[in-house]
Short mmCIF file of C-alpha atoms in Angstrom, two decimals:
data_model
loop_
_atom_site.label_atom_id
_atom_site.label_comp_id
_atom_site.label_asym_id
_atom_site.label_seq_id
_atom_site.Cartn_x
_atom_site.Cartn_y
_atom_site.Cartn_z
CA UNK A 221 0.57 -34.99 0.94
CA UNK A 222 2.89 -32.02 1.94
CA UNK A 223 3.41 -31.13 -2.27
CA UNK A 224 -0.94 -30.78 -2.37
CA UNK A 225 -0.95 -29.02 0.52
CA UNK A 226 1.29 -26.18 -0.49
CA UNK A 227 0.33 -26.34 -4.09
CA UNK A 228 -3.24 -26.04 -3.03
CA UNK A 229 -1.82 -22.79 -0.32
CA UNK A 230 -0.14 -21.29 -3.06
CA UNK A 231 -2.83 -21.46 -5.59
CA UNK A 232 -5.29 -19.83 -3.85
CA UNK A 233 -3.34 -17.04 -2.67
CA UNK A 234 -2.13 -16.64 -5.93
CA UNK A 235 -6.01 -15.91 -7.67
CA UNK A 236 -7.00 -13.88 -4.31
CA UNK A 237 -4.13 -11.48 -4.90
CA UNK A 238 -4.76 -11.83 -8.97
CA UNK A 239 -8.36 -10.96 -8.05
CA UNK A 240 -7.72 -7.85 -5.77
CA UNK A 241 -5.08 -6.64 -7.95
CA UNK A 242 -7.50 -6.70 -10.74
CA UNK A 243 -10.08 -5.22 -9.00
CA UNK A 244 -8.53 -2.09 -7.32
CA UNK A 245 -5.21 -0.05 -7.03
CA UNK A 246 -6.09 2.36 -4.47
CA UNK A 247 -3.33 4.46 -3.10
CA UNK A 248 -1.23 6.85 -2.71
CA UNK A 249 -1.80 9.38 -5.21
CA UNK A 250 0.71 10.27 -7.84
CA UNK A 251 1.44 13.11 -10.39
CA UNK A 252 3.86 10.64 -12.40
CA UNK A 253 1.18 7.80 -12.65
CA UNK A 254 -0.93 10.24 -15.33
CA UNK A 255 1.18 9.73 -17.78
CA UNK A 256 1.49 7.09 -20.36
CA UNK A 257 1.12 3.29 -18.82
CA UNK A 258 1.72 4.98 -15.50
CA UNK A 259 4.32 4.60 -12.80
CA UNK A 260 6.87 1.37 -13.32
CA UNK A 261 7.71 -0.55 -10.79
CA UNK A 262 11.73 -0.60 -10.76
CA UNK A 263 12.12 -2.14 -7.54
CA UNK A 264 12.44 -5.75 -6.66
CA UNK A 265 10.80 -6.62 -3.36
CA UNK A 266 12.63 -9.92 -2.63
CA UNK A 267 15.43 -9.97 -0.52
CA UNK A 268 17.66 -7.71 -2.88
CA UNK A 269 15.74 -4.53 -1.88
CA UNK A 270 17.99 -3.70 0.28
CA UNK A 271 20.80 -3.68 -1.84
CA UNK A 272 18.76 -0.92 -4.25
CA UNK A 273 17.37 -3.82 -5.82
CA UNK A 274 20.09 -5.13 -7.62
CA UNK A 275 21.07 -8.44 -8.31
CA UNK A 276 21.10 -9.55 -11.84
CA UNK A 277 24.31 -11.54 -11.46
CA UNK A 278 23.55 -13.49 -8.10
CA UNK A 279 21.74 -17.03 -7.98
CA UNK A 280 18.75 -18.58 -6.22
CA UNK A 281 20.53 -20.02 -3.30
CA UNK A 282 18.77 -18.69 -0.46
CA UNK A 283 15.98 -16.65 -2.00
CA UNK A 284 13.97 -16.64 -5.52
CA UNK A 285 16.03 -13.58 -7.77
CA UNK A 286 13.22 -12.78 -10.50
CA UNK A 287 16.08 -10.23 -11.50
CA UNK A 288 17.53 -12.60 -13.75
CA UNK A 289 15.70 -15.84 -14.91
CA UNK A 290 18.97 -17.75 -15.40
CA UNK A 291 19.76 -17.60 -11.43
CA UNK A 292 16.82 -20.38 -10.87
CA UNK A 293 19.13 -22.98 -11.79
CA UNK A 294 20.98 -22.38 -8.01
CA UNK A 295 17.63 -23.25 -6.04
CA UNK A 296 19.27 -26.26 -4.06
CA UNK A 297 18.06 -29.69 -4.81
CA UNK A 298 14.77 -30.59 -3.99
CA UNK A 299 14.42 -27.70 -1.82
CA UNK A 300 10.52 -25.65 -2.50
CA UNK A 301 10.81 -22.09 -1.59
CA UNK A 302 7.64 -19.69 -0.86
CA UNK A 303 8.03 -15.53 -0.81
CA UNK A 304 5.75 -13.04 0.36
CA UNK A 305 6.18 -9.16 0.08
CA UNK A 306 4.24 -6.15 1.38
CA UNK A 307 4.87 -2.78 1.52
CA UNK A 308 4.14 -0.05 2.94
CA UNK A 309 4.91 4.27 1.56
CA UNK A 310 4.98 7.14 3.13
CA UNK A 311 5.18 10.41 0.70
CA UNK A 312 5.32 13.84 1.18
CA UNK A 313 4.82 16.08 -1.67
CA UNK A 314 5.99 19.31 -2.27
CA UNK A 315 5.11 22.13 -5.36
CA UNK A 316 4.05 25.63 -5.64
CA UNK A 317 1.28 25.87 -3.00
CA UNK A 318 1.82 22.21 -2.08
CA UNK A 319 2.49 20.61 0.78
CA UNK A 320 0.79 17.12 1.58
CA UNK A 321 1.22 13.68 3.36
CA UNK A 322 0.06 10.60 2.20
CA UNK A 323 -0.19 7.06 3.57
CA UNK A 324 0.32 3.22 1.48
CA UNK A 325 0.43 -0.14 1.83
CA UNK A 326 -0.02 -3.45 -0.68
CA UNK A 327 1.22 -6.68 -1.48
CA UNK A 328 3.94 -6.45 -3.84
CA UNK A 329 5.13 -9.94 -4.43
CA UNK A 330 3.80 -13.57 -4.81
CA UNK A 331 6.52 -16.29 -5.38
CA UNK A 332 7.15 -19.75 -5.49
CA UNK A 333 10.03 -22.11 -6.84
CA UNK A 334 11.51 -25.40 -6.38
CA UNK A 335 14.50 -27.75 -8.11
CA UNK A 336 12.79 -29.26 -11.30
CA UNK A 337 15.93 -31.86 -11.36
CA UNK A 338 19.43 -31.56 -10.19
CA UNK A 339 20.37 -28.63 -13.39
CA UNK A 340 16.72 -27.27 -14.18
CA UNK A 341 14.74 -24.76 -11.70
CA UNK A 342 11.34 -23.28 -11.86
CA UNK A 343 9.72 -20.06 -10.47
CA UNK A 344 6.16 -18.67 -10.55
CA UNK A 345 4.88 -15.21 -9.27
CA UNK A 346 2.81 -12.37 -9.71
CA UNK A 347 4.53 -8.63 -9.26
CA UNK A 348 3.31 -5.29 -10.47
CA UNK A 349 4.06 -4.09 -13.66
CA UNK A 350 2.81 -0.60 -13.49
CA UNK A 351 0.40 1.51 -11.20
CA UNK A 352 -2.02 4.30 -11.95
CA UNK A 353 -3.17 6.07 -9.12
CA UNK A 354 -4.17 10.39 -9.53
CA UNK A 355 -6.61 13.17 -8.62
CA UNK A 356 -6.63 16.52 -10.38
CA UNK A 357 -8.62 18.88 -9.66
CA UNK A 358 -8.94 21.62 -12.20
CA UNK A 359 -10.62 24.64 -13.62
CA UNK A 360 -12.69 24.07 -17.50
CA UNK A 361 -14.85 26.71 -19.81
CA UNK A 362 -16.96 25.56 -21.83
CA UNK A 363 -17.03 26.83 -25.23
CA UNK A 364 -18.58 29.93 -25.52
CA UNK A 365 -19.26 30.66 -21.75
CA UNK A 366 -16.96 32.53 -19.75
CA UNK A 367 -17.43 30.87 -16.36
CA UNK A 368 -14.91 27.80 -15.19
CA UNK A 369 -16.34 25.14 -13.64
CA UNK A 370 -13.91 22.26 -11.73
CA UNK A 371 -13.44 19.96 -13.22
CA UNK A 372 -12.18 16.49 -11.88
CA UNK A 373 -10.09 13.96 -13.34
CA UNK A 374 -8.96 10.65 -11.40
CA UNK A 375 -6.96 7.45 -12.50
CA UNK A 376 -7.01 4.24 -11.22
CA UNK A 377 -5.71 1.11 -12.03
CA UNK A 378 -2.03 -0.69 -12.91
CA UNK A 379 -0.56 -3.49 -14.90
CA UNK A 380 -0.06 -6.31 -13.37
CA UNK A 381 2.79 -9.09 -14.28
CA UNK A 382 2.07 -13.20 -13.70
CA UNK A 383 5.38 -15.31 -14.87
CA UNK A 384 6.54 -18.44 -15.03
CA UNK A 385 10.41 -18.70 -15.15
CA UNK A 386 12.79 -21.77 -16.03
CA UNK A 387 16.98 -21.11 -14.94
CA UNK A 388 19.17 -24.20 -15.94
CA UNK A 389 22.79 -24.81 -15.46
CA UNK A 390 24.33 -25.29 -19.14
CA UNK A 391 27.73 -25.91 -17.56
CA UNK A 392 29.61 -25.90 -14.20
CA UNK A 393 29.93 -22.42 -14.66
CA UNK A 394 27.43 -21.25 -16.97
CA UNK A 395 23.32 -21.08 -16.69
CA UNK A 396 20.39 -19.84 -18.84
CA UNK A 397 17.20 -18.83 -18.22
CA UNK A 398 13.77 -17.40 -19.81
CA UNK A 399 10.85 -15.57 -18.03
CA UNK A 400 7.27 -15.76 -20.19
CA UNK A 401 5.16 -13.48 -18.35
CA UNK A 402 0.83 -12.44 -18.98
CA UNK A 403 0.81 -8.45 -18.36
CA UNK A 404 -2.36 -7.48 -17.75
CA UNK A 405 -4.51 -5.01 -16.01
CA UNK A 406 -7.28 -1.67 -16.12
CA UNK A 407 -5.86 1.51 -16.93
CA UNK A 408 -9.09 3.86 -16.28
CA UNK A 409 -9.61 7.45 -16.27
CA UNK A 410 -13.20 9.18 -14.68
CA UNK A 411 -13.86 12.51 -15.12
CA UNK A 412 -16.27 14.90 -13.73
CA UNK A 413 -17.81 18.29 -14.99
CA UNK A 414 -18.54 20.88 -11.79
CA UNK A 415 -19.67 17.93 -9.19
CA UNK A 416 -22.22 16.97 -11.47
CA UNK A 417 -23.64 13.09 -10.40
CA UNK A 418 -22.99 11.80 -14.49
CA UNK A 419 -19.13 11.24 -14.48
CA UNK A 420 -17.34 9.91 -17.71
CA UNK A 421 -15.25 6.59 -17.31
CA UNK A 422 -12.55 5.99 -20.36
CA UNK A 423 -11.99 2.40 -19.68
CA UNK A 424 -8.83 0.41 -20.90
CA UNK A 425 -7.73 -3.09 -20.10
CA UNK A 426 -4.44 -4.32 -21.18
CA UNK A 427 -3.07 -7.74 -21.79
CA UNK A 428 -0.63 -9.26 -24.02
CA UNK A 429 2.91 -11.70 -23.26
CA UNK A 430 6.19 -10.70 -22.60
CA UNK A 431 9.44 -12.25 -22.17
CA UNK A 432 13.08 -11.75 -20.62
CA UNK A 433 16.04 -13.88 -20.81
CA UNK A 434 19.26 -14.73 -19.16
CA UNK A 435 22.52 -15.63 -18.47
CA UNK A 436 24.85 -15.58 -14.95
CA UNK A 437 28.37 -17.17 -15.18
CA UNK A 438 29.44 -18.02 -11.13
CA UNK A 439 32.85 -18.43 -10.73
CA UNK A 440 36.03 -17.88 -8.70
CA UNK A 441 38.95 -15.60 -9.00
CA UNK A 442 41.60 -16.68 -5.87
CA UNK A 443 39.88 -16.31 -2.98
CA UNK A 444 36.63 -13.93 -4.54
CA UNK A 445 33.49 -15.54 -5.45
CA UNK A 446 32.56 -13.74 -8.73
CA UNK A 447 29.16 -13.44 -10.64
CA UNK A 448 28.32 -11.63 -14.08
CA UNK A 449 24.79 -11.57 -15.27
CA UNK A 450 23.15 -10.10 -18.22
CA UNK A 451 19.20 -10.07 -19.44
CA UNK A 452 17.25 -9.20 -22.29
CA UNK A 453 13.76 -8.43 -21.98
CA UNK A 454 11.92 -8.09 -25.62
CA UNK A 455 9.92 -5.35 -27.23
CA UNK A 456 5.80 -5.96 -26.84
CA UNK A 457 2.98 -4.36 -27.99
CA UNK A 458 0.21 -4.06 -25.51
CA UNK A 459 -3.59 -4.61 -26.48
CA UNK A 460 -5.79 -2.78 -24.98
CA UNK A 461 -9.91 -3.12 -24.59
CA UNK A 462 -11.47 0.49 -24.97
CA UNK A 463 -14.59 1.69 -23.55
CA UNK A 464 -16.42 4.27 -22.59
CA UNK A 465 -18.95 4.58 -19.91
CA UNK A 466 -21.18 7.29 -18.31
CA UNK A 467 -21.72 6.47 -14.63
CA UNK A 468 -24.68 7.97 -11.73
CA UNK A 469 -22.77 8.43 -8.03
CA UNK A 470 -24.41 5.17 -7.62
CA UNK A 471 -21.97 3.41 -10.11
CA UNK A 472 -24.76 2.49 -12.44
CA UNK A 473 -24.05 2.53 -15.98
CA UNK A 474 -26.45 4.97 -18.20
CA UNK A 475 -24.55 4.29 -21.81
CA UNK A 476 -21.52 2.18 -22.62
CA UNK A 477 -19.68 1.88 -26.10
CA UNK A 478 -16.89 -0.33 -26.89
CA UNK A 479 -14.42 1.31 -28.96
CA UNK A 480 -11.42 0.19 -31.07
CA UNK A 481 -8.75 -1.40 -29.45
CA UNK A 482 -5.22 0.39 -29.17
CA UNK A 483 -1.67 -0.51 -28.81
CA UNK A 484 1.11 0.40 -26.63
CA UNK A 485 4.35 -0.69 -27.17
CA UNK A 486 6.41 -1.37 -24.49
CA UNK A 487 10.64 -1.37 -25.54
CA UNK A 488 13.36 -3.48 -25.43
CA UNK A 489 15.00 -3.52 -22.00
CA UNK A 490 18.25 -4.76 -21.34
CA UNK A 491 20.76 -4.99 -17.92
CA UNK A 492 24.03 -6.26 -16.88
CA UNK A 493 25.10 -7.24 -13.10
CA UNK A 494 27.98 -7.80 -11.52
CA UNK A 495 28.85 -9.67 -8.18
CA UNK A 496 31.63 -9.63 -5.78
CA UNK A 497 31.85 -12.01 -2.65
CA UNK A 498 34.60 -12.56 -0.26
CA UNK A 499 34.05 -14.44 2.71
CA UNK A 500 30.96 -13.05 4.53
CA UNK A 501 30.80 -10.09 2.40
CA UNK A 502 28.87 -9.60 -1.46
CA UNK A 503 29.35 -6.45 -3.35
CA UNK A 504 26.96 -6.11 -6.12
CA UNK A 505 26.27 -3.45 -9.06
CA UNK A 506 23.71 -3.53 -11.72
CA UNK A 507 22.55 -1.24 -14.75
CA UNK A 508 19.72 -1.06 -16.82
CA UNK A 509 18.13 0.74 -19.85
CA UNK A 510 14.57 0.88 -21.33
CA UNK A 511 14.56 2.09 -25.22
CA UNK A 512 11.92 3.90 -25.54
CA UNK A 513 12.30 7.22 -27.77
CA UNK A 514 10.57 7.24 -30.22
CA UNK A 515 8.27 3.75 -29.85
CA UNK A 516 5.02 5.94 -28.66
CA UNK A 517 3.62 9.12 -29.60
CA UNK A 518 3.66 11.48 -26.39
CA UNK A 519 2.13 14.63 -26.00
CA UNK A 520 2.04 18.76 -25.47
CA UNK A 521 3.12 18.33 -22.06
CA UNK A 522 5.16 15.16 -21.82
CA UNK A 523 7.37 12.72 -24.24
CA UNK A 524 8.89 9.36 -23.61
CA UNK A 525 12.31 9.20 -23.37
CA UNK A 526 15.34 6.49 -22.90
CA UNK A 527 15.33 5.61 -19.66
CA UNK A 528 18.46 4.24 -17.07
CA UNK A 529 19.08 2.85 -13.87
CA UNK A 530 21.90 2.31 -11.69
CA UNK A 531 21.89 0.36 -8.40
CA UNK A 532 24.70 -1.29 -6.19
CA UNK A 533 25.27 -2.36 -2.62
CA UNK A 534 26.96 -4.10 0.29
CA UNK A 535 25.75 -7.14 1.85
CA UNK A 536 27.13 -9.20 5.08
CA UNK A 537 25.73 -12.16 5.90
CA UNK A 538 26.50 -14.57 8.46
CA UNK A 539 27.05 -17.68 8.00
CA UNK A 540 27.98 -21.52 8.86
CA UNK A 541 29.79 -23.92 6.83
CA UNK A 542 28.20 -27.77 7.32
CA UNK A 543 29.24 -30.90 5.66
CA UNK A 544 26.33 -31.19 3.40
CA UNK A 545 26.38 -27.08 2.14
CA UNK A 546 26.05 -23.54 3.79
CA UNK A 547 23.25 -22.08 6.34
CA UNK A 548 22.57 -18.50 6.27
CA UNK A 549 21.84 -16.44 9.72
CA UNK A 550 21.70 -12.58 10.30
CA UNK A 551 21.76 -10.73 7.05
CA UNK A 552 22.93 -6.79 6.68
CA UNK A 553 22.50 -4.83 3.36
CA UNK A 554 22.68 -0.95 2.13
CA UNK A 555 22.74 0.37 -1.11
CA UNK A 556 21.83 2.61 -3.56
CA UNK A 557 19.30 3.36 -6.67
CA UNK A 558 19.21 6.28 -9.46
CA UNK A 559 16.39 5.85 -11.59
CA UNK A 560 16.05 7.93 -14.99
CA UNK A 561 12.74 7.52 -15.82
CA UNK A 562 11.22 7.31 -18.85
CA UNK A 563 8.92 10.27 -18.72
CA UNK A 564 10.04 14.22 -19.83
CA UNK A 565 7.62 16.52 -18.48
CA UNK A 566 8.09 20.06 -19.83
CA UNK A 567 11.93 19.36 -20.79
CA UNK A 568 12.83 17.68 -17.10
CA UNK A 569 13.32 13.91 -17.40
CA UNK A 570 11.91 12.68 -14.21
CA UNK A 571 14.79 11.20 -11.98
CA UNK A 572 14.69 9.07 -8.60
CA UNK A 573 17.71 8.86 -6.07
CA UNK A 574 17.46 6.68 -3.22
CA UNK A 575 18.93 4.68 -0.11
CA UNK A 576 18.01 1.35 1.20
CA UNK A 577 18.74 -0.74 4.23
CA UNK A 578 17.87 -4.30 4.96
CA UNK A 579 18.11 -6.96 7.49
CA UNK A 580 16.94 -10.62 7.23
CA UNK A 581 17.15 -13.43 10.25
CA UNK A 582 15.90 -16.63 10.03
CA UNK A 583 13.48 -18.58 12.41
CA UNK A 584 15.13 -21.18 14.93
CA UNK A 585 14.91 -23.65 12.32
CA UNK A 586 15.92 -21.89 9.39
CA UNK A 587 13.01 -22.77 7.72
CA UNK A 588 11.19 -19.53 7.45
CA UNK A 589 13.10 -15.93 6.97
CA UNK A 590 11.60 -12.43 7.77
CA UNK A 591 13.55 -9.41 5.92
CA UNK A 592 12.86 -5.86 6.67
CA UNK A 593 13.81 -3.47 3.82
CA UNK A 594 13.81 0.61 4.13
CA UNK A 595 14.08 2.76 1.42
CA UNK A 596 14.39 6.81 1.42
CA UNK A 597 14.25 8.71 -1.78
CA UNK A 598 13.02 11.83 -3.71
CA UNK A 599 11.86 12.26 -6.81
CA UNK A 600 10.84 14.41 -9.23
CA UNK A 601 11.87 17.94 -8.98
CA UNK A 602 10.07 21.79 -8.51
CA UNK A 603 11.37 23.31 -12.03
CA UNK A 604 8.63 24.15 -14.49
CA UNK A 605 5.65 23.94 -11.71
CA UNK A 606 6.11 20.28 -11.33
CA UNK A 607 5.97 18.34 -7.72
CA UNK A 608 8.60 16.46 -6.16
CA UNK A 609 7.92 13.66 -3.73
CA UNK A 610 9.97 12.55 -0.77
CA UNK A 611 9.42 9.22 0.04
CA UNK A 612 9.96 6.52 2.52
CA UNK A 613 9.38 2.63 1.98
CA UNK A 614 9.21 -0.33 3.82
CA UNK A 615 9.51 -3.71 2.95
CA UNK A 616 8.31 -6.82 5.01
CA UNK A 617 8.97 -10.58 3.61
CA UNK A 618 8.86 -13.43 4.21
CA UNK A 619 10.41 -16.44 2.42
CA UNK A 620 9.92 -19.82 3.38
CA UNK A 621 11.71 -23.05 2.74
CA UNK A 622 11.40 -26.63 2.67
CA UNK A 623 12.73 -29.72 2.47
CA UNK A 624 10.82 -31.87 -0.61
CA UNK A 625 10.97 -35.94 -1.45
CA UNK A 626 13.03 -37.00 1.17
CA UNK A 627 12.13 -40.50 3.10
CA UNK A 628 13.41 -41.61 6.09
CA UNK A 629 14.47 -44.82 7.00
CA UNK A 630 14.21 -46.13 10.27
CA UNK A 631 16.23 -49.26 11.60
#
């Protein structure tokens, strides 16, 4: 009965938050999100935020690691496990004339994942992919009239990522995994001539499959507990439904056409991780890159470039040893993320630095765990007119654990 009831939980959550996702990405506004498939989302909201989201070399012991697909194998036998992530983002942006606050919050992670059999585990979710979320306001002639009229273009919308992931242990030492993910998600742009109550929606919906694979090798060296991880995520090209639609201010829809669909590719991505632990303390260190110079055609103002990230950080977690395996209690991290991004506006590749901070305890049973993750950053920079953006984010998660097929006997 307990296996319906949380399949049934998780399933509707799951098509609520597939539904709202789908539906709106509201927020705050970005600069960076105009371009291309908008802002990527680099960040992993489980419980190796604060460690600047790295992790590609640790297992699934005591949380689900989407980092690497291969660390499902480590979910403990017949345990289920449930995560939850929202966040909330404060930015402050700063430019020539520019000075402005802005406010955030939205789920950011769906998980669950349980022991299929004592080598094989399985994870589902649904994260972000991408978001698109931008006002401009700006100053147009039409040809052959001298007088500007604003002009206003806004973008709304993301990509959004369901998977379903399998880890298993090839060897005592060794484990593989594969993540097949559905992206999918609107990408649309409205604009609107001099506050006029006709606005022009150029309406894009993308879908397609993608998939990432894995391999962590856990091991010891003397007295150190030592991980390596590496994944592979493969090169996709993105469909995308086109149309075009003139709207009223009451939404109505005066003319639609449904133009040819396009194609985006997205690259070849791969990382490599690395994990220290020694006692109550785990070091970690991860690095990434995204290939993709040269796959799409950019334009006057912007082109696509390689892009990088680094991450690392310092975890100490205490814990108590039992006869039948390990329980975790209070939980410290910091770290540290530089992001390259993939976008070059006017010659400056766009580049994040940040800071993060996290804490997880446990409930009195151990059953449920609530993590708190902050992050402060900047990004983006004031060369060439362009706006930088200093940031602060919090995490709140929950992850929840159980105890599946066991029977009790009673003399």
């Amino acid at each position: 009965m307990k296996l319906y009831i949380y399949t049934g939980i998780c399933g509707m959550l799951l098509l609520l938050c597939v539904q709202a996702k789908a539906q709106s990405n509201k927020g705050v506004n970005s600069l960076y999100s105009a371009f291309a498939i908008g802002d990527l989302e680099e960040r992993d909201y489980s419980r190796n935020f604060g460690l600047g989201s790295a992790g590609i070399a640790r297992p699934s012991l005591f949380y689900l690691n989407e980092l690497n697909p291969a660390s499902y194998s480590a979910i403990p036998q017949q345990n289920f496990m449930f995560d939850v992530a929202l966040q909330g983002r404060s930015v402050t942006y700063t430019g020539d004339g520019l000075n402005q606050n802005a406010l955030d919050g939205n789920l950011k992670r769906l998980a669950v994942g349980f022991k299929a059999n004592k080598r094989w585990g399985i994870a589902a979710g649904l994260t972000p992919y991408s978001s698109v979320d931008y006002k401009f306001l700006n100053q147009r002639y039409i040809e052959g009239s001298g007088v500007p009229i604003s002009s206003t273009t806004e973008g709304t919308g993301g990509i959004n990522r369901v998977y379903l992931s399998n880890g298993v242990r090839l060897t005592d030492n060794f484990s593989a995994g594969v993540s097949s993910a559905f992206l999918f998600g609107p990408v649309n742009t409205t604009e609107n001539l001099g506050g006029d109550t006709v606005s022009t929606v150029d309406k894009r919906y993308a879908y397609n499959l993608n998939f990432t694979t894995g391999i962590q090798y856990q091991g010891k060296i003397k007295d150190w507990q030592v991980g390596l991880g590496a994944t592979y995520r493969f090169k996709t090209d993105m469909r995308f439904q086109h149309n075009i639609e003139v709207i009223n201010s009451s939404e109505q829809v005066l003319y639609s056409e449904e133009l040819d669909k396009l194609k985006y590719t997205l690259p070849e991505q791969y990382g490599i991780g690395l994990s220290l632990g020694k006692g109550n303390i785990t070091l970690v260190a991860d690095y990434k890159k995204q290939l993709w110079s040269g796959l799409n055609p950019g334009e006057n103002n912007y082109r696509l470039v390689d892009a990088e990230r680094y991450a690392g950080g310092l975890e100490y977690a205490f814990r108590k040893h039992y006869y039948n395996g390990v329980a975790e209690h209070l939980v410290l991290q910091a770290g540290f993320a530089y992001n390259k991004s993939y976008l070059s506006l006017q010659g400056n590749q766009i580049k994040d630095i940040s800071g993060t901070a996290g804490v997880s305890i446990p409930n009195r049973n151990g059953a449920l765990r609530y993590y708190l993750g902050v992050e402060v950053g900047q990004r983006g920079t004031l060369a060439n007119d362009l706006i930088r953006e200093n940031y602060v984010n919090f995490v709140l998660h929950f992850s929840f654990k159980d105890i599946w097929f066991i029977r009790r006997i009673y003399e």
